[in-house]
Short mmCIF file of N, CA, C and O in Angstrom, two decimals:
data_model
loop_
_atom_site.label_atom_id
_atom_site.label_comp_id
_atom_site.label_asym_id
_atom_site.label_seq_id
_atom_site.Cartn_x
_atom_site.Cartn_y
_atom_site.Cartn_z
N UNK A 1 72.90 -63.33 15.30
CA UNK A 1 71.77 -63.13 16.19
C UNK A 1 72.28 -62.55 17.50
O UNK A 1 73.25 -63.02 18.07
N UNK A 2 71.63 -61.50 18.00
CA UNK A 2 72.07 -60.88 19.24
C UNK A 2 71.59 -61.71 20.43
O UNK A 2 70.74 -62.59 20.29
N UNK A 3 72.12 -61.39 21.61
CA UNK A 3 71.77 -62.17 22.79
C UNK A 3 70.35 -61.88 23.28
O UNK A 3 69.80 -62.64 24.04
N UNK A 4 69.75 -60.77 22.83
CA UNK A 4 68.40 -60.44 23.28
C UNK A 4 67.32 -61.02 22.39
O UNK A 4 66.17 -61.02 22.76
N UNK A 5 67.68 -61.51 21.21
CA UNK A 5 66.70 -62.09 20.31
C UNK A 5 66.81 -63.60 20.31
O UNK A 5 67.89 -64.16 20.22
N UNK A 6 65.68 -64.26 20.40
CA UNK A 6 65.63 -65.72 20.41
C UNK A 6 64.72 -66.18 19.29
O UNK A 6 63.64 -65.62 19.10
N UNK A 7 65.10 -67.20 18.58
CA UNK A 7 64.20 -67.69 17.53
C UNK A 7 62.98 -68.35 18.13
O UNK A 7 63.05 -69.03 19.15
N UNK A 8 61.84 -68.16 17.53
CA UNK A 8 60.61 -68.83 17.94
C UNK A 8 60.49 -70.12 17.16
O UNK A 8 61.22 -70.34 16.19
N UNK A 9 59.56 -71.00 17.52
CA UNK A 9 59.44 -72.28 16.80
C UNK A 9 59.24 -72.13 15.29
O UNK A 9 59.68 -72.95 14.51
N UNK A 10 58.57 -71.06 14.86
CA UNK A 10 58.35 -70.91 13.42
C UNK A 10 59.53 -70.22 12.73
O UNK A 10 59.46 -69.93 11.54
N UNK A 11 60.60 -69.91 13.46
CA UNK A 11 61.80 -69.36 12.86
C UNK A 11 61.87 -67.84 12.88
O UNK A 11 62.90 -67.28 12.53
N UNK A 12 60.79 -67.15 13.26
CA UNK A 12 60.82 -65.69 13.31
C UNK A 12 61.58 -65.24 14.55
O UNK A 12 61.67 -65.94 15.53
N UNK A 13 62.12 -64.03 14.46
CA UNK A 13 62.85 -63.49 15.60
C UNK A 13 61.90 -62.73 16.51
O UNK A 13 61.00 -62.03 16.04
N UNK A 14 62.13 -62.84 17.80
CA UNK A 14 61.27 -62.16 18.78
C UNK A 14 61.85 -60.78 19.08
O UNK A 14 63.02 -60.64 19.38
N UNK A 15 61.02 -59.80 19.03
CA UNK A 15 61.45 -58.45 19.33
C UNK A 15 61.53 -58.27 20.83
O UNK A 15 60.71 -58.79 21.58
N UNK A 16 62.50 -57.50 21.28
CA UNK A 16 62.60 -57.27 22.72
C UNK A 16 61.52 -56.32 23.21
O UNK A 16 61.32 -56.16 24.41
N UNK A 17 60.81 -55.67 22.31
CA UNK A 17 59.73 -54.75 22.68
C UNK A 17 58.37 -55.45 22.70
O UNK A 17 57.36 -54.83 23.00
N UNK A 18 58.33 -56.73 22.39
CA UNK A 18 57.05 -57.43 22.30
C UNK A 18 56.25 -57.41 23.60
O UNK A 18 55.04 -57.18 23.56
N UNK A 19 56.84 -57.63 24.77
CA UNK A 19 56.03 -57.55 26.00
C UNK A 19 55.38 -56.18 26.20
O UNK A 19 54.24 -56.09 26.62
N UNK A 20 56.12 -55.14 25.85
CA UNK A 20 55.57 -53.79 25.99
C UNK A 20 54.42 -53.56 25.01
O UNK A 20 53.37 -53.03 25.38
N UNK A 21 54.61 -53.96 23.76
CA UNK A 21 53.53 -53.77 22.78
C UNK A 21 52.33 -54.64 23.10
O UNK A 21 51.19 -54.21 22.92
N UNK A 22 52.55 -55.86 23.59
CA UNK A 22 51.42 -56.71 23.98
C UNK A 22 50.64 -56.09 25.13
O UNK A 22 49.40 -56.11 25.14
N UNK A 23 51.34 -55.53 26.11
CA UNK A 23 50.65 -54.88 27.24
C UNK A 23 49.87 -53.67 26.78
O UNK A 23 48.73 -53.44 27.20
N UNK A 24 50.46 -52.87 25.90
CA UNK A 24 49.79 -51.69 25.38
C UNK A 24 48.55 -52.06 24.57
O UNK A 24 47.48 -51.48 24.75
N UNK A 25 48.67 -53.05 23.70
CA UNK A 25 47.52 -53.48 22.90
C UNK A 25 46.44 -54.09 23.78
O UNK A 25 45.24 -53.87 23.56
N UNK A 26 46.84 -54.83 24.80
CA UNK A 26 45.86 -55.40 25.71
C UNK A 26 45.13 -54.33 26.50
O UNK A 26 43.93 -54.43 26.77
N UNK A 27 45.84 -53.27 26.87
CA UNK A 27 45.21 -52.17 27.61
C UNK A 27 44.28 -51.37 26.72
O UNK A 27 43.19 -50.98 27.12
N UNK A 28 44.69 -51.12 25.49
CA UNK A 28 43.91 -50.26 24.61
C UNK A 28 42.72 -50.97 23.96
O UNK A 28 41.68 -50.36 23.75
N UNK A 29 42.85 -52.25 23.65
CA UNK A 29 41.83 -52.91 22.85
C UNK A 29 40.99 -53.94 23.60
O UNK A 29 40.22 -54.65 22.99
N UNK A 30 41.14 -54.03 24.92
CA UNK A 30 40.26 -54.92 25.68
C UNK A 30 39.65 -54.19 26.86
O UNK A 30 39.79 -54.61 28.00
N UNK A 31 38.93 -53.09 26.63
CA UNK A 31 38.30 -52.38 27.75
C UNK A 31 37.15 -53.20 28.31
O UNK A 31 36.45 -53.91 27.61
N UNK A 32 36.95 -53.08 29.61
CA UNK A 32 35.85 -53.77 30.25
C UNK A 32 36.12 -55.24 30.52
O UNK A 32 35.27 -55.92 31.07
N UNK A 33 37.27 -55.75 30.14
CA UNK A 33 37.60 -57.15 30.39
C UNK A 33 38.36 -57.23 31.70
O UNK A 33 39.41 -56.61 31.85
N UNK A 34 37.83 -57.98 32.65
CA UNK A 34 38.45 -58.09 33.96
C UNK A 34 38.75 -59.55 34.24
O UNK A 34 37.91 -60.43 34.01
N UNK A 35 39.94 -59.83 34.73
CA UNK A 35 40.30 -61.19 35.10
C UNK A 35 39.51 -61.60 36.33
O UNK A 35 39.50 -60.90 37.33
N UNK A 36 38.85 -62.72 36.24
CA UNK A 36 38.02 -63.19 37.35
C UNK A 36 38.79 -64.02 38.37
O UNK A 36 38.44 -64.05 39.53
N UNK A 37 39.83 -64.68 37.96
CA UNK A 37 40.57 -65.55 38.86
C UNK A 37 41.78 -64.89 39.46
O UNK A 37 41.91 -63.66 39.50
N UNK A 38 42.68 -65.71 39.95
CA UNK A 38 43.93 -65.23 40.56
C UNK A 38 44.85 -64.68 39.47
O UNK A 38 44.62 -64.89 38.29
N UNK A 39 45.90 -63.98 39.88
CA UNK A 39 46.86 -63.48 38.88
C UNK A 39 47.44 -64.62 38.05
O UNK A 39 47.59 -65.74 38.54
N UNK A 40 47.77 -64.34 36.81
CA UNK A 40 48.23 -65.38 35.90
C UNK A 40 49.70 -65.71 36.06
O UNK A 40 50.15 -66.73 35.55
N UNK A 41 50.44 -64.89 36.75
CA UNK A 41 51.87 -65.14 36.90
C UNK A 41 52.08 -66.32 37.84
O UNK A 41 51.56 -66.35 38.94
N UNK A 42 52.84 -67.26 37.38
CA UNK A 42 53.17 -68.43 38.20
C UNK A 42 54.54 -68.17 38.81
O UNK A 42 55.54 -68.11 38.11
N UNK A 43 54.56 -67.98 40.12
CA UNK A 43 55.80 -67.60 40.77
C UNK A 43 55.79 -68.18 42.18
O UNK A 43 54.74 -68.54 42.71
N UNK A 44 56.95 -68.24 42.79
CA UNK A 44 57.05 -68.77 44.15
C UNK A 44 56.53 -67.79 45.18
O UNK A 44 56.21 -68.17 46.30
N UNK A 45 56.42 -66.52 44.82
CA UNK A 45 55.97 -65.53 45.79
C UNK A 45 54.45 -65.43 45.73
O UNK A 45 53.85 -65.33 44.67
N UNK A 46 53.82 -65.46 46.90
CA UNK A 46 52.37 -65.38 46.96
C UNK A 46 51.94 -63.93 47.13
O UNK A 46 52.75 -63.04 47.37
N UNK A 47 50.64 -63.70 47.03
CA UNK A 47 50.11 -62.35 47.20
C UNK A 47 50.38 -61.88 48.64
O UNK A 47 50.71 -60.71 48.86
N UNK A 48 50.26 -62.77 49.59
CA UNK A 48 50.51 -62.40 50.99
C UNK A 48 51.96 -61.94 51.18
O UNK A 48 52.21 -60.93 51.83
N UNK A 49 52.90 -62.66 50.61
CA UNK A 49 54.31 -62.26 50.73
C UNK A 49 54.56 -60.93 50.04
O UNK A 49 55.32 -60.10 50.52
N UNK A 50 53.92 -60.71 48.90
CA UNK A 50 54.09 -59.44 48.20
C UNK A 50 53.54 -58.29 49.02
O UNK A 50 54.12 -57.21 49.07
N UNK A 51 52.42 -58.50 49.70
CA UNK A 51 51.84 -57.44 50.53
C UNK A 51 52.74 -57.13 51.73
O UNK A 51 52.81 -55.98 52.18
N UNK A 52 53.45 -58.11 52.25
CA UNK A 52 54.41 -57.86 53.33
C UNK A 52 55.53 -56.96 52.80
O UNK A 52 55.95 -56.02 53.48
N UNK A 53 55.98 -57.21 51.59
CA UNK A 53 57.00 -56.36 50.98
C UNK A 53 56.46 -54.93 50.81
O UNK A 53 57.16 -53.95 51.06
N UNK A 54 55.21 -54.81 50.40
CA UNK A 54 54.60 -53.49 50.23
C UNK A 54 54.55 -52.74 51.56
O UNK A 54 54.86 -51.56 51.63
N UNK A 55 54.17 -53.43 52.62
CA UNK A 55 54.10 -52.79 53.94
C UNK A 55 55.49 -52.33 54.38
O UNK A 55 55.65 -51.21 54.87
N UNK A 56 56.50 -53.17 54.18
CA UNK A 56 57.86 -52.76 54.53
C UNK A 56 58.32 -51.58 53.68
O UNK A 56 59.05 -50.71 54.16
N UNK A 57 57.90 -51.52 52.44
CA UNK A 57 58.28 -50.41 51.57
C UNK A 57 57.59 -49.11 51.99
O UNK A 57 58.11 -48.03 51.73
N UNK A 58 56.44 -49.21 52.64
CA UNK A 58 55.72 -48.01 53.07
C UNK A 58 56.27 -47.42 54.36
O UNK A 58 55.98 -46.26 54.67
N UNK A 59 57.04 -48.17 55.11
CA UNK A 59 57.55 -47.69 56.40
C UNK A 59 58.40 -46.42 56.25
O UNK A 59 58.15 -45.44 56.96
N UNK A 60 59.38 -46.35 55.35
CA UNK A 60 60.16 -45.11 55.23
C UNK A 60 59.30 -43.90 54.84
O UNK A 60 59.51 -42.79 55.35
N UNK A 61 58.33 -44.11 53.97
CA UNK A 61 57.46 -43.00 53.57
C UNK A 61 56.61 -42.52 54.74
O UNK A 61 56.39 -41.32 54.92
N UNK A 62 56.14 -43.44 55.56
CA UNK A 62 55.34 -43.08 56.72
C UNK A 62 56.17 -42.32 57.75
O UNK A 62 55.72 -41.31 58.30
N UNK A 63 57.38 -42.77 57.99
CA UNK A 63 58.26 -42.10 58.95
C UNK A 63 58.56 -40.68 58.46
O UNK A 63 58.49 -39.71 59.24
N UNK A 64 58.86 -40.53 57.19
CA UNK A 64 59.14 -39.20 56.65
C UNK A 64 57.91 -38.30 56.72
O UNK A 64 58.01 -37.11 57.00
N UNK A 65 56.73 -38.86 56.48
CA UNK A 65 55.50 -38.07 56.55
C UNK A 65 55.23 -37.59 57.97
O UNK A 65 54.82 -36.44 58.18
N UNK A 66 55.48 -38.44 58.96
CA UNK A 66 55.31 -38.04 60.35
C UNK A 66 56.26 -36.90 60.71
O UNK A 66 55.86 -35.90 61.32
N UNK A 67 57.52 -37.05 60.34
CA UNK A 67 58.50 -36.01 60.65
C UNK A 67 58.16 -34.70 59.94
O UNK A 67 58.17 -33.63 60.55
N UNK A 68 57.84 -34.75 58.65
CA UNK A 68 57.61 -33.54 57.89
C UNK A 68 56.35 -32.81 58.36
O UNK A 68 56.33 -31.58 58.40
N UNK A 69 55.31 -33.54 58.72
CA UNK A 69 54.09 -32.91 59.21
C UNK A 69 54.36 -32.17 60.52
O UNK A 69 53.93 -31.03 60.70
N UNK A 70 55.09 -32.80 61.43
CA UNK A 70 55.44 -32.14 62.68
C UNK A 70 56.34 -30.95 62.47
O UNK A 70 56.19 -29.90 63.12
N UNK A 71 57.30 -31.07 61.55
CA UNK A 71 58.20 -29.96 61.26
C UNK A 71 57.43 -28.76 60.73
O UNK A 71 57.63 -27.64 61.19
N UNK A 72 56.53 -29.00 59.78
CA UNK A 72 55.76 -27.90 59.21
C UNK A 72 54.85 -27.25 60.26
O UNK A 72 54.70 -26.02 60.30
N UNK A 73 54.25 -28.06 61.13
CA UNK A 73 53.40 -27.51 62.18
C UNK A 73 54.22 -26.70 63.17
O UNK A 73 53.81 -25.60 63.58
N UNK A 74 55.37 -27.20 63.55
CA UNK A 74 56.22 -26.48 64.49
C UNK A 74 56.78 -25.20 63.89
O UNK A 74 56.90 -24.18 64.58
N UNK A 75 57.12 -25.22 62.60
CA UNK A 75 57.58 -24.00 61.95
C UNK A 75 56.45 -22.96 61.87
O UNK A 75 56.69 -21.76 62.09
N UNK A 76 55.24 -23.41 61.60
CA UNK A 76 54.11 -22.48 61.54
C UNK A 76 53.82 -21.88 62.90
O UNK A 76 53.56 -20.67 63.03
N UNK A 77 53.88 -22.70 63.96
CA UNK A 77 53.65 -22.18 65.32
C UNK A 77 54.75 -21.20 65.71
O UNK A 77 54.49 -20.20 66.37
N UNK A 78 55.98 -21.49 65.32
CA UNK A 78 57.09 -20.59 65.62
C UNK A 78 56.91 -19.26 64.88
O UNK A 78 57.15 -18.20 65.45
N UNK A 79 56.47 -19.30 63.63
CA UNK A 79 56.24 -18.07 62.86
C UNK A 79 55.11 -17.25 63.45
O UNK A 79 55.11 -16.01 63.35
N UNK A 80 54.14 -17.90 64.07
CA UNK A 80 53.03 -17.20 64.71
C UNK A 80 53.41 -16.64 66.08
O UNK A 80 52.63 -15.91 66.69
N UNK A 81 54.59 -17.00 66.57
CA UNK A 81 55.05 -16.52 67.86
C UNK A 81 54.45 -17.25 69.05
O UNK A 81 54.44 -16.74 70.16
N UNK A 82 53.97 -18.44 68.84
CA UNK A 82 53.37 -19.22 69.92
C UNK A 82 54.46 -19.93 70.72
O UNK A 82 55.48 -20.34 70.19
N UNK A 83 54.20 -20.09 72.01
CA UNK A 83 55.14 -20.82 72.86
C UNK A 83 54.78 -22.29 72.96
O UNK A 83 55.61 -23.13 73.29
N UNK A 84 53.52 -22.62 72.67
CA UNK A 84 53.05 -24.01 72.73
C UNK A 84 51.84 -24.13 71.81
O UNK A 84 51.23 -23.14 71.42
N UNK A 85 51.51 -25.37 71.49
CA UNK A 85 50.32 -25.62 70.68
C UNK A 85 49.08 -25.38 71.53
O UNK A 85 49.10 -25.56 72.75
N UNK A 86 48.00 -24.98 70.89
CA UNK A 86 46.75 -24.74 71.60
C UNK A 86 45.96 -26.03 71.79
O UNK A 86 46.13 -26.99 71.05
N UNK A 87 45.10 -26.03 72.79
CA UNK A 87 44.17 -27.13 72.99
C UNK A 87 44.80 -28.37 73.57
O UNK A 87 45.83 -28.33 74.25
N UNK A 88 44.13 -29.47 73.29
CA UNK A 88 44.55 -30.74 73.89
C UNK A 88 45.91 -31.20 73.38
O UNK A 88 46.64 -31.88 74.10
N UNK A 89 46.27 -30.82 72.15
CA UNK A 89 47.59 -31.21 71.63
C UNK A 89 48.71 -30.56 72.44
O UNK A 89 49.71 -31.19 72.76
N UNK A 90 48.53 -29.29 72.75
CA UNK A 90 49.53 -28.59 73.55
C UNK A 90 49.65 -29.18 74.94
O UNK A 90 50.76 -29.33 75.47
N UNK A 91 48.49 -29.52 75.54
CA UNK A 91 48.52 -30.14 76.87
C UNK A 91 49.19 -31.51 76.84
O UNK A 91 49.96 -31.85 77.74
N UNK A 92 48.91 -32.29 75.80
CA UNK A 92 49.52 -33.61 75.68
C UNK A 92 51.03 -33.50 75.48
O UNK A 92 51.80 -34.21 76.13
N UNK A 93 51.46 -32.60 74.61
CA UNK A 93 52.90 -32.42 74.40
C UNK A 93 53.59 -31.93 75.66
O UNK A 93 54.69 -32.39 76.00
N UNK A 94 52.95 -31.01 76.39
CA UNK A 94 53.53 -30.50 77.64
C UNK A 94 53.61 -31.60 78.69
O UNK A 94 54.60 -31.69 79.44
N UNK A 95 52.59 -32.46 78.77
CA UNK A 95 52.62 -33.55 79.76
C UNK A 95 53.70 -34.58 79.44
O UNK A 95 54.19 -35.26 80.34
N UNK A 96 54.07 -34.68 78.16
CA UNK A 96 55.16 -35.59 77.77
C UNK A 96 56.52 -34.93 77.86
O UNK A 96 57.54 -35.55 77.59
N UNK A 97 56.55 -33.66 78.21
CA UNK A 97 57.80 -32.93 78.32
C UNK A 97 58.34 -32.48 76.97
O UNK A 97 59.54 -32.28 76.83
N UNK A 98 57.46 -32.33 76.01
CA UNK A 98 57.87 -31.93 74.67
C UNK A 98 57.39 -30.51 74.38
O UNK A 98 56.48 -30.01 75.01
N UNK A 99 58.02 -29.91 73.39
CA UNK A 99 57.64 -28.56 72.99
C UNK A 99 57.32 -28.49 71.52
O UNK A 99 56.89 -29.49 70.92
N UNK A 100 57.55 -27.32 70.94
CA UNK A 100 57.28 -27.14 69.52
C UNK A 100 58.53 -26.66 68.78
O UNK A 100 58.45 -25.91 67.82
N UNK A 101 59.68 -27.12 69.23
CA UNK A 101 60.94 -26.70 68.61
C UNK A 101 61.14 -27.39 67.27
O UNK A 101 61.20 -28.62 67.21
N UNK A 102 61.24 -26.62 66.18
CA UNK A 102 61.45 -27.24 64.87
C UNK A 102 62.81 -27.94 64.74
O UNK A 102 62.98 -28.80 63.89
N UNK A 103 63.76 -27.59 65.60
CA UNK A 103 65.08 -28.21 65.55
C UNK A 103 65.13 -29.57 66.25
O UNK A 103 66.10 -30.30 66.08
N UNK A 104 64.10 -29.89 67.01
CA UNK A 104 64.08 -31.13 67.78
C UNK A 104 63.43 -32.25 66.97
O UNK A 104 62.27 -32.14 66.55
N UNK A 105 64.15 -33.32 66.77
CA UNK A 105 63.65 -34.48 66.04
C UNK A 105 62.44 -35.09 66.74
O UNK A 105 61.43 -35.41 66.11
N UNK A 106 62.53 -35.25 68.05
CA UNK A 106 61.44 -35.86 68.83
C UNK A 106 60.20 -34.98 68.81
O UNK A 106 59.09 -35.48 68.64
N UNK A 107 60.38 -33.66 68.96
CA UNK A 107 59.23 -32.76 68.91
C UNK A 107 58.52 -32.83 67.57
O UNK A 107 57.29 -32.80 67.50
N UNK A 108 59.29 -32.92 66.50
CA UNK A 108 58.69 -32.99 65.18
C UNK A 108 57.92 -34.30 64.97
O UNK A 108 56.84 -34.31 64.40
N UNK A 109 58.48 -35.41 65.43
CA UNK A 109 57.77 -36.69 65.29
C UNK A 109 56.50 -36.72 66.13
O UNK A 109 55.47 -37.22 65.69
N UNK A 110 56.57 -36.21 67.34
CA UNK A 110 55.41 -36.30 68.23
C UNK A 110 54.31 -35.32 67.86
O UNK A 110 53.15 -35.58 68.12
N UNK A 111 54.66 -34.20 67.28
CA UNK A 111 53.63 -33.26 66.90
C UNK A 111 52.96 -33.73 65.63
O UNK A 111 51.81 -33.61 65.41
#
């Protein structure tokens, strides 16, 4: 007997693919069935703690999105030959002492 297979009480061997097949069969053959109560997993971690982990996991993606959006905007303004952004954004960046330089980390984050 391999280390991944365990005998069940009736003596049959458990397949290591059983959780996957059970999930697939449950998804395919029980449409419209919605769990009304709390999640069935009994664990020490609560939903609140899991959501804190989710928020922490979103921080790097948010930081990268801020940087990339500013970089793309600054590159587009540079390609257009502009010296500053138009409108209130340009005034706000100028009042903070920032520009539209694509090479500047701070300019990219703030734009």
